[in-house]
mmCIF file with all atom_site columns, C-alpha atoms in Angstrom:
data_model
loop_
_atom_site.group_PDB
_atom_site.id
_atom_site.type_symbol
_atom_site.label_atom_id
_atom_site.label_alt_id
_atom_site.label_comp_id
_atom_site.label_asym_id
_atom_site.label_entity_id
_atom_site.label_seq_id
_atom_site.pdbx_PDB_ins_code
_atom_site.Cartn_x
_atom_site.Cartn_y
_atom_site.Cartn_z
_atom_site.occupancy
_atom_site.B_iso_or_equiv
_atom_site.pdbx_formal_charge
_atom_site.auth_seq_id
_atom_site.auth_comp_id
_atom_site.auth_asym_id
_atom_site.auth_atom_id
_atom_site.pdbx_PDB_model_num
ATOM 1   C CA . MET A 1 1   ? 55.445 -39.035 13.874  1.00 55.00 ? 1   MET A CA 1
ATOM 2   C CA . ILE A 1 2   ? 58.608 -40.835 12.748  1.00 59.00 ? 2   ILE A CA 1
ATOM 3   C CA . SER A 1 3   ? 59.916 -41.585 16.239  1.00 59.00 ? 3   SER A CA 1
ATOM 4   C CA . ASN A 1 4   ? 56.508 -42.823 17.456  1.00 65.00 ? 4   ASN A CA 1
ATOM 5   C CA . PHE A 1 5   ? 56.008 -44.909 14.328  1.00 60.00 ? 5   PHE A CA 1
ATOM 6   C CA . LEU A 1 6   ? 59.513 -46.359 14.566  1.00 60.00 ? 6   LEU A CA 1
ATOM 7   C CA . ARG A 1 7   ? 58.971 -47.209 18.237  1.00 61.00 ? 7   ARG A CA 1
ATOM 8   C CA . SER A 1 8   ? 55.676 -48.873 17.304  1.00 61.00 ? 8   SER A CA 1
ATOM 9   C CA . ILE A 1 9   ? 57.067 -51.094 14.551  1.00 57.00 ? 9   ILE A CA 1
ATOM 10  C CA . LEU A 1 10  ? 60.108 -52.051 16.652  1.00 57.00 ? 10  LEU A CA 1
ATOM 11  C CA . SER A 1 11  ? 58.066 -53.250 19.636  1.00 60.00 ? 11  SER A CA 1
ATOM 12  C CA . GLU A 1 12  ? 57.481 -56.923 20.348  1.00 60.00 ? 12  GLU A CA 1
ATOM 13  C CA . LYS A 1 13  ? 53.747 -56.538 19.767  1.00 64.00 ? 13  LYS A CA 1
ATOM 14  C CA . PRO A 1 14  ? 53.332 -53.542 17.481  1.00 59.00 ? 14  PRO A CA 1
ATOM 15  C CA . ASP A 1 15  ? 50.141 -51.526 17.582  1.00 64.00 ? 15  ASP A CA 1
ATOM 16  C CA . PRO A 1 16  ? 48.090 -51.447 14.395  1.00 68.00 ? 16  PRO A CA 1
ATOM 17  C CA . ILE A 1 17  ? 49.223 -48.601 12.182  1.00 73.00 ? 17  ILE A CA 1
ATOM 18  C CA . SER A 1 18  ? 47.128 -45.930 10.539  1.00 79.00 ? 18  SER A CA 1
ATOM 19  C CA . THR A 1 19  ? 46.542 -45.655 6.814   1.00 82.00 ? 19  THR A CA 1
ATOM 20  C CA . GLU A 1 20  ? 49.005 -42.764 6.600   1.00 87.00 ? 20  GLU A CA 1
ATOM 21  C CA . GLU A 1 21  ? 51.612 -44.781 8.486   1.00 84.00 ? 21  GLU A CA 1
ATOM 22  C CA . SER A 1 22  ? 51.126 -47.698 6.077   1.00 85.00 ? 22  SER A CA 1
ATOM 23  C CA . HIS A 1 23  ? 51.804 -45.291 3.198   1.00 90.00 ? 23  HIS A CA 1
ATOM 24  C CA . VAL A 1 24  ? 55.012 -44.162 4.917   1.00 90.00 ? 24  VAL A CA 1
ATOM 25  C CA . ALA A 1 25  ? 55.970 -47.786 5.612   1.00 87.00 ? 25  ALA A CA 1
ATOM 26  C CA . LEU A 1 26  ? 55.558 -48.693 1.939   1.00 91.00 ? 26  LEU A CA 1
ATOM 27  C CA . ALA A 1 27  ? 57.472 -45.593 0.885   1.00 94.00 ? 27  ALA A CA 1
ATOM 28  C CA . ALA A 1 28  ? 60.255 -46.482 3.351   1.00 92.00 ? 28  ALA A CA 1
ATOM 29  C CA . LEU A 1 29  ? 60.432 -49.980 1.878   1.00 92.00 ? 29  LEU A CA 1
ATOM 30  C CA . LEU A 1 30  ? 60.634 -48.438 -1.607  1.00 94.00 ? 30  LEU A CA 1
ATOM 31  C CA . VAL A 1 31  ? 63.392 -46.083 -0.416  1.00 95.00 ? 31  VAL A CA 1
ATOM 32  C CA . ARG A 1 32  ? 65.240 -49.048 1.088   1.00 93.00 ? 32  ARG A CA 1
ATOM 33  C CA . ILE A 1 33  ? 65.136 -50.804 -2.296  1.00 92.00 ? 33  ILE A CA 1
ATOM 34  C CA . ALA A 1 34  ? 66.355 -47.680 -4.074  1.00 93.00 ? 34  ALA A CA 1
ATOM 35  C CA . ARG A 1 35  ? 69.222 -47.137 -1.615  1.00 92.00 ? 35  ARG A CA 1
ATOM 36  C CA . SER A 1 36  ? 70.259 -50.789 -1.431  1.00 89.00 ? 36  SER A CA 1
ATOM 37  C CA . ASP A 1 37  ? 72.670 -50.514 -4.367  1.00 84.00 ? 37  ASP A CA 1
ATOM 38  C CA . SER A 1 38  ? 74.341 -47.476 -2.714  1.00 85.00 ? 38  SER A CA 1
ATOM 39  C CA . LYS A 1 39  ? 72.865 -45.145 -5.336  1.00 85.00 ? 39  LYS A CA 1
ATOM 40  C CA . TYR A 1 40  ? 69.710 -43.150 -4.741  1.00 90.00 ? 40  TYR A CA 1
ATOM 41  C CA . GLU A 1 41  ? 68.936 -41.676 -8.115  1.00 89.00 ? 41  GLU A CA 1
ATOM 42  C CA . LYS A 1 42  ? 66.347 -39.174 -9.326  1.00 93.00 ? 42  LYS A CA 1
ATOM 43  C CA . SER A 1 43  ? 64.749 -41.861 -11.513 1.00 92.00 ? 43  SER A CA 1
ATOM 44  C CA . GLU A 1 44  ? 64.194 -44.006 -8.424  1.00 93.00 ? 44  GLU A CA 1
ATOM 45  C CA . ILE A 1 45  ? 62.696 -41.117 -6.434  1.00 95.00 ? 45  ILE A CA 1
ATOM 46  C CA . GLU A 1 46  ? 60.376 -40.304 -9.345  1.00 96.00 ? 46  GLU A CA 1
ATOM 47  C CA . THR A 1 47  ? 59.347 -43.958 -9.521  1.00 95.00 ? 47  THR A CA 1
ATOM 48  C CA . ILE A 1 48  ? 58.633 -44.032 -5.779  1.00 96.00 ? 48  ILE A CA 1
ATOM 49  C CA . LYS A 1 49  ? 56.480 -40.932 -6.212  1.00 97.00 ? 49  LYS A CA 1
ATOM 50  C CA . HIS A 1 50  ? 54.689 -42.562 -9.164  1.00 95.00 ? 50  HIS A CA 1
ATOM 51  C CA . VAL A 1 51  ? 54.028 -45.767 -7.179  1.00 95.00 ? 51  VAL A CA 1
ATOM 52  C CA . LEU A 1 52  ? 52.564 -43.797 -4.259  1.00 96.00 ? 52  LEU A CA 1
ATOM 53  C CA . ILE A 1 53  ? 50.363 -41.706 -6.532  1.00 96.00 ? 53  ILE A CA 1
ATOM 54  C CA . GLN A 1 54  ? 49.220 -44.782 -8.438  1.00 92.00 ? 54  GLN A CA 1
ATOM 55  C CA . GLN A 1 55  ? 48.617 -47.112 -5.493  1.00 90.00 ? 55  GLN A CA 1
ATOM 56  C CA . TYR A 1 56  ? 47.182 -44.611 -3.023  1.00 91.00 ? 56  TYR A CA 1
ATOM 57  C CA . GLU A 1 57  ? 45.723 -41.978 -5.354  1.00 93.00 ? 57  GLU A CA 1
ATOM 58  C CA . MET A 1 58  ? 47.641 -39.261 -3.511  1.00 95.00 ? 58  MET A CA 1
ATOM 59  C CA . SER A 1 59  ? 48.514 -35.854 -4.854  1.00 97.00 ? 59  SER A CA 1
ATOM 60  C CA . GLU A 1 60  ? 52.042 -35.180 -6.011  1.00 96.00 ? 60  GLU A CA 1
ATOM 61  C CA . ASP A 1 61  ? 52.624 -32.896 -2.994  1.00 97.00 ? 61  ASP A CA 1
ATOM 62  C CA . LYS A 1 62  ? 51.391 -35.609 -0.607  1.00 97.00 ? 62  LYS A CA 1
ATOM 63  C CA . ALA A 1 63  ? 53.631 -38.185 -2.314  1.00 97.00 ? 63  ALA A CA 1
ATOM 64  C CA . ILE A 1 64  ? 56.662 -35.899 -1.955  1.00 97.00 ? 64  ILE A CA 1
ATOM 65  C CA . SER A 1 65  ? 55.867 -35.298 1.713   1.00 97.00 ? 65  SER A CA 1
ATOM 66  C CA . THR A 1 66  ? 55.440 -39.055 2.267   1.00 96.00 ? 66  THR A CA 1
ATOM 67  C CA . ILE A 1 67  ? 58.800 -39.753 0.602   1.00 97.00 ? 67  ILE A CA 1
ATOM 68  C CA . GLU A 1 68  ? 60.512 -37.212 2.855   1.00 96.00 ? 68  GLU A CA 1
ATOM 69  C CA . LYS A 1 69  ? 59.108 -38.947 5.955   1.00 93.00 ? 69  LYS A CA 1
ATOM 70  C CA . ALA A 1 70  ? 60.004 -42.336 4.496   1.00 93.00 ? 70  ALA A CA 1
ATOM 71  C CA . GLU A 1 71  ? 63.607 -41.325 3.832   1.00 94.00 ? 71  GLU A CA 1
ATOM 72  C CA . GLU A 1 72  ? 63.968 -40.366 7.489   1.00 91.00 ? 72  GLU A CA 1
ATOM 73  C CA . LEU A 1 73  ? 62.258 -43.550 8.680   1.00 87.00 ? 73  LEU A CA 1
ATOM 74  C CA . GLU A 1 74  ? 64.305 -45.786 6.383   1.00 89.00 ? 74  GLU A CA 1
ATOM 75  C CA . ALA A 1 75  ? 67.559 -44.238 7.610   1.00 87.00 ? 75  ALA A CA 1
ATOM 76  C CA . GLU A 1 76  ? 66.619 -44.938 11.245  1.00 84.00 ? 76  GLU A CA 1
ATOM 77  C CA . ALA A 1 77  ? 64.976 -48.370 10.946  1.00 79.00 ? 77  ALA A CA 1
ATOM 78  C CA . PRO A 1 78  ? 67.216 -51.368 11.528  1.00 74.00 ? 78  PRO A CA 1
ATOM 79  C CA . ASP A 1 79  ? 65.657 -53.897 9.174   1.00 78.00 ? 79  ASP A CA 1
ATOM 80  C CA . THR A 1 80  ? 63.249 -54.592 6.338   1.00 83.00 ? 80  THR A CA 1
ATOM 81  C CA . VAL A 1 81  ? 61.188 -57.059 8.354   1.00 82.00 ? 81  VAL A CA 1
ATOM 82  C CA . ARG A 1 82  ? 59.571 -54.292 10.430  1.00 75.00 ? 82  ARG A CA 1
ATOM 83  C CA . PHE A 1 83  ? 58.246 -52.352 7.406   1.00 70.00 ? 83  PHE A CA 1
ATOM 84  C CA . THR A 1 84  ? 56.957 -55.533 5.874   1.00 83.00 ? 84  THR A CA 1
ATOM 85  C CA . ARG A 1 85  ? 55.243 -56.662 9.072   1.00 79.00 ? 85  ARG A CA 1
ATOM 86  C CA . ALA A 1 86  ? 53.550 -53.269 9.394   1.00 76.00 ? 86  ALA A CA 1
ATOM 87  C CA . LEU A 1 87  ? 52.304 -53.567 5.808   1.00 82.00 ? 87  LEU A CA 1
ATOM 88  C CA . LYS A 1 88  ? 51.182 -57.185 6.158   1.00 84.00 ? 88  LYS A CA 1
ATOM 89  C CA . ASN A 1 89  ? 49.120 -56.306 9.219   1.00 78.00 ? 89  ASN A CA 1
ATOM 90  C CA . THR A 1 90  ? 47.432 -53.415 7.396   1.00 80.00 ? 90  THR A CA 1
ATOM 91  C CA . ILE A 1 91  ? 47.084 -54.284 3.718   1.00 84.00 ? 91  ILE A CA 1
ATOM 92  C CA . PRO A 1 92  ? 44.761 -57.029 2.453   1.00 86.00 ? 92  PRO A CA 1
ATOM 93  C CA . TYR A 1 93  ? 46.451 -59.936 0.720   1.00 87.00 ? 93  TYR A CA 1
ATOM 94  C CA . GLU A 1 94  ? 45.011 -59.112 -2.705  1.00 85.00 ? 94  GLU A CA 1
ATOM 95  C CA . ASN A 1 95  ? 46.755 -55.697 -2.594  1.00 87.00 ? 95  ASN A CA 1
ATOM 96  C CA . ARG A 1 96  ? 50.158 -57.038 -1.557  1.00 91.00 ? 96  ARG A CA 1
ATOM 97  C CA . LYS A 1 97  ? 51.051 -58.119 -5.097  1.00 91.00 ? 97  LYS A CA 1
ATOM 98  C CA . LYS A 1 98  ? 50.811 -54.432 -6.088  1.00 91.00 ? 98  LYS A CA 1
ATOM 99  C CA . ILE A 1 99  ? 53.347 -53.669 -3.355  1.00 92.00 ? 99  ILE A CA 1
ATOM 100 C CA . ILE A 1 100 ? 55.755 -56.184 -4.870  1.00 95.00 ? 100 ILE A CA 1
ATOM 101 C CA . GLU A 1 101 ? 55.160 -54.711 -8.319  1.00 94.00 ? 101 GLU A CA 1
ATOM 102 C CA . GLY A 1 102 ? 55.987 -51.269 -6.894  1.00 94.00 ? 102 GLY A CA 1
ATOM 103 C CA . LEU A 1 103 ? 59.196 -52.649 -5.396  1.00 94.00 ? 103 LEU A CA 1
ATOM 104 C CA . TRP A 1 104 ? 60.142 -54.068 -8.785  1.00 95.00 ? 104 TRP A CA 1
ATOM 105 C CA . GLN A 1 105 ? 59.370 -50.749 -10.472 1.00 94.00 ? 105 GLN A CA 1
ATOM 106 C CA . VAL A 1 106 ? 61.806 -48.972 -8.149  1.00 94.00 ? 106 VAL A CA 1
ATOM 107 C CA . ALA A 1 107 ? 64.442 -51.696 -8.474  1.00 93.00 ? 107 ALA A CA 1
ATOM 108 C CA . LEU A 1 108 ? 64.281 -51.445 -12.265 1.00 92.00 ? 108 LEU A CA 1
ATOM 109 C CA . ALA A 1 109 ? 64.029 -47.620 -12.401 1.00 91.00 ? 109 ALA A CA 1
ATOM 110 C CA . ASP A 1 110 ? 67.761 -47.124 -12.841 1.00 85.00 ? 110 ASP A CA 1
ATOM 111 C CA . GLY A 1 111 ? 67.888 -49.602 -15.722 1.00 84.00 ? 111 GLY A CA 1
ATOM 112 C CA . ALA A 1 112 ? 69.828 -52.292 -13.879 1.00 81.00 ? 112 ALA A CA 1
ATOM 113 C CA . ARG A 1 113 ? 68.964 -55.165 -11.565 1.00 83.00 ? 113 ARG A CA 1
ATOM 114 C CA . ASP A 1 114 ? 71.080 -55.474 -8.474  1.00 86.00 ? 114 ASP A CA 1
ATOM 115 C CA . SER A 1 115 ? 71.495 -58.537 -6.260  1.00 90.00 ? 115 SER A CA 1
ATOM 116 C CA . GLU A 1 116 ? 70.816 -56.478 -3.104  1.00 90.00 ? 116 GLU A CA 1
ATOM 117 C CA . GLU A 1 117 ? 67.545 -55.208 -4.561  1.00 90.00 ? 117 GLU A CA 1
ATOM 118 C CA . ASP A 1 118 ? 66.572 -58.722 -5.612  1.00 92.00 ? 118 ASP A CA 1
ATOM 119 C CA . ALA A 1 119 ? 67.296 -60.037 -2.100  1.00 92.00 ? 119 ALA A CA 1
ATOM 120 C CA . ILE A 1 120 ? 65.176 -57.370 -0.408  1.00 92.00 ? 120 ILE A CA 1
ATOM 121 C CA . ILE A 1 121 ? 62.283 -57.990 -2.803  1.00 94.00 ? 121 ILE A CA 1
ATOM 122 C CA . ARG A 1 122 ? 62.497 -61.758 -2.240  1.00 94.00 ? 122 ARG A CA 1
ATOM 123 C CA . LEU A 1 123 ? 62.436 -61.199 1.537   1.00 93.00 ? 123 LEU A CA 1
ATOM 124 C CA . ALA A 1 124 ? 59.566 -58.698 1.335   1.00 93.00 ? 124 ALA A CA 1
ATOM 125 C CA . ALA A 1 125 ? 57.536 -61.005 -0.912  1.00 95.00 ? 125 ALA A CA 1
ATOM 126 C CA . GLN A 1 126 ? 58.073 -63.941 1.430   1.00 94.00 ? 126 GLN A CA 1
ATOM 127 C CA . LEU A 1 127 ? 57.134 -61.901 4.499   1.00 91.00 ? 127 LEU A CA 1
ATOM 128 C CA . LEU A 1 128 ? 54.023 -60.526 2.768   1.00 92.00 ? 128 LEU A CA 1
ATOM 129 C CA . GLY A 1 129 ? 52.944 -64.026 1.767   1.00 93.00 ? 129 GLY A CA 1
ATOM 130 C CA . VAL A 1 130 ? 53.428 -63.351 -1.947  1.00 94.00 ? 130 VAL A CA 1
ATOM 131 C CA . THR A 1 131 ? 54.677 -66.432 -3.799  1.00 94.00 ? 131 THR A CA 1
ATOM 132 C CA . ASP A 1 132 ? 57.753 -66.538 -6.034  1.00 93.00 ? 132 ASP A CA 1
ATOM 133 C CA . VAL A 1 133 ? 55.474 -66.998 -9.037  1.00 95.00 ? 133 VAL A CA 1
ATOM 134 C CA . GLU A 1 134 ? 53.401 -63.939 -8.073  1.00 95.00 ? 134 GLU A CA 1
ATOM 135 C CA . SER A 1 135 ? 56.590 -61.932 -7.542  1.00 95.00 ? 135 SER A CA 1
ATOM 136 C CA . ALA A 1 136 ? 57.871 -62.993 -10.964 1.00 95.00 ? 136 ALA A CA 1
ATOM 137 C CA . LEU A 1 137 ? 54.579 -61.907 -12.535 1.00 95.00 ? 137 LEU A CA 1
ATOM 138 C CA . ALA A 1 138 ? 54.832 -58.591 -10.659 1.00 94.00 ? 138 ALA A CA 1
ATOM 139 C CA . ARG A 1 139 ? 58.383 -58.145 -12.015 1.00 94.00 ? 139 ARG A CA 1
ATOM 140 C CA . LYS A 1 140 ? 57.184 -58.796 -15.572 1.00 94.00 ? 140 LYS A CA 1
ATOM 141 C CA . SER A 1 141 ? 54.399 -56.283 -15.088 1.00 92.00 ? 141 SER A CA 1
ATOM 142 C CA . ALA A 1 142 ? 56.887 -53.726 -13.741 1.00 91.00 ? 142 ALA A CA 1
ATOM 143 C CA . GLU A 1 143 ? 59.200 -54.361 -16.694 1.00 90.00 ? 143 GLU A CA 1
ATOM 144 C CA . ALA A 1 144 ? 56.297 -53.756 -19.095 1.00 89.00 ? 144 ALA A CA 1
ATOM 145 C CA . SER A 1 145 ? 55.030 -50.597 -17.392 1.00 81.00 ? 145 SER A CA 1
ATOM 146 C CA . PRO A 1 146 ? 56.038 -47.215 -18.787 1.00 72.00 ? 146 PRO A CA 1
ATOM 147 C CA . LYS A 1 147 ? 59.097 -45.701 -17.108 1.00 67.00 ? 147 LYS A CA 1
ATOM 148 C CA . THR A 1 148 ? 58.758 -42.465 -15.184 1.00 62.00 ? 148 THR A CA 1
ATOM 149 C CA . GLU A 1 149 ? 61.075 -39.638 -16.099 1.00 54.00 ? 149 GLU A CA 1
#
């Protein structure tokens, strides 16, 4: 699945992706945020799992399986733009703000903001068509949400 999905999102005119692939794409984007500060901590993995369960109503086992696929995909994918494009083509605009909130939750999971994380979130928001104001509101919402352990 990973090699076919990666080939699809890297093509000039990518094929539409399935619902499961969009879940993996979001998880890969979340993993990219978590790894961007060169630390991939348990709190970040737990937050990714929480975001997947919350946004896609998946079981814990399904979330863990999705994260494993996403970690592999993220390690092989060359840039953030491809994940974001796959998500933009699949997820309705009104749901994209929740994606940005999930990115902020992961970025804040380790208790510190990092400039690399901020840059990836800014890029993702821009590519998803989410405004700076909406991203700031998503960050505030993420800051106010209970932390996962």
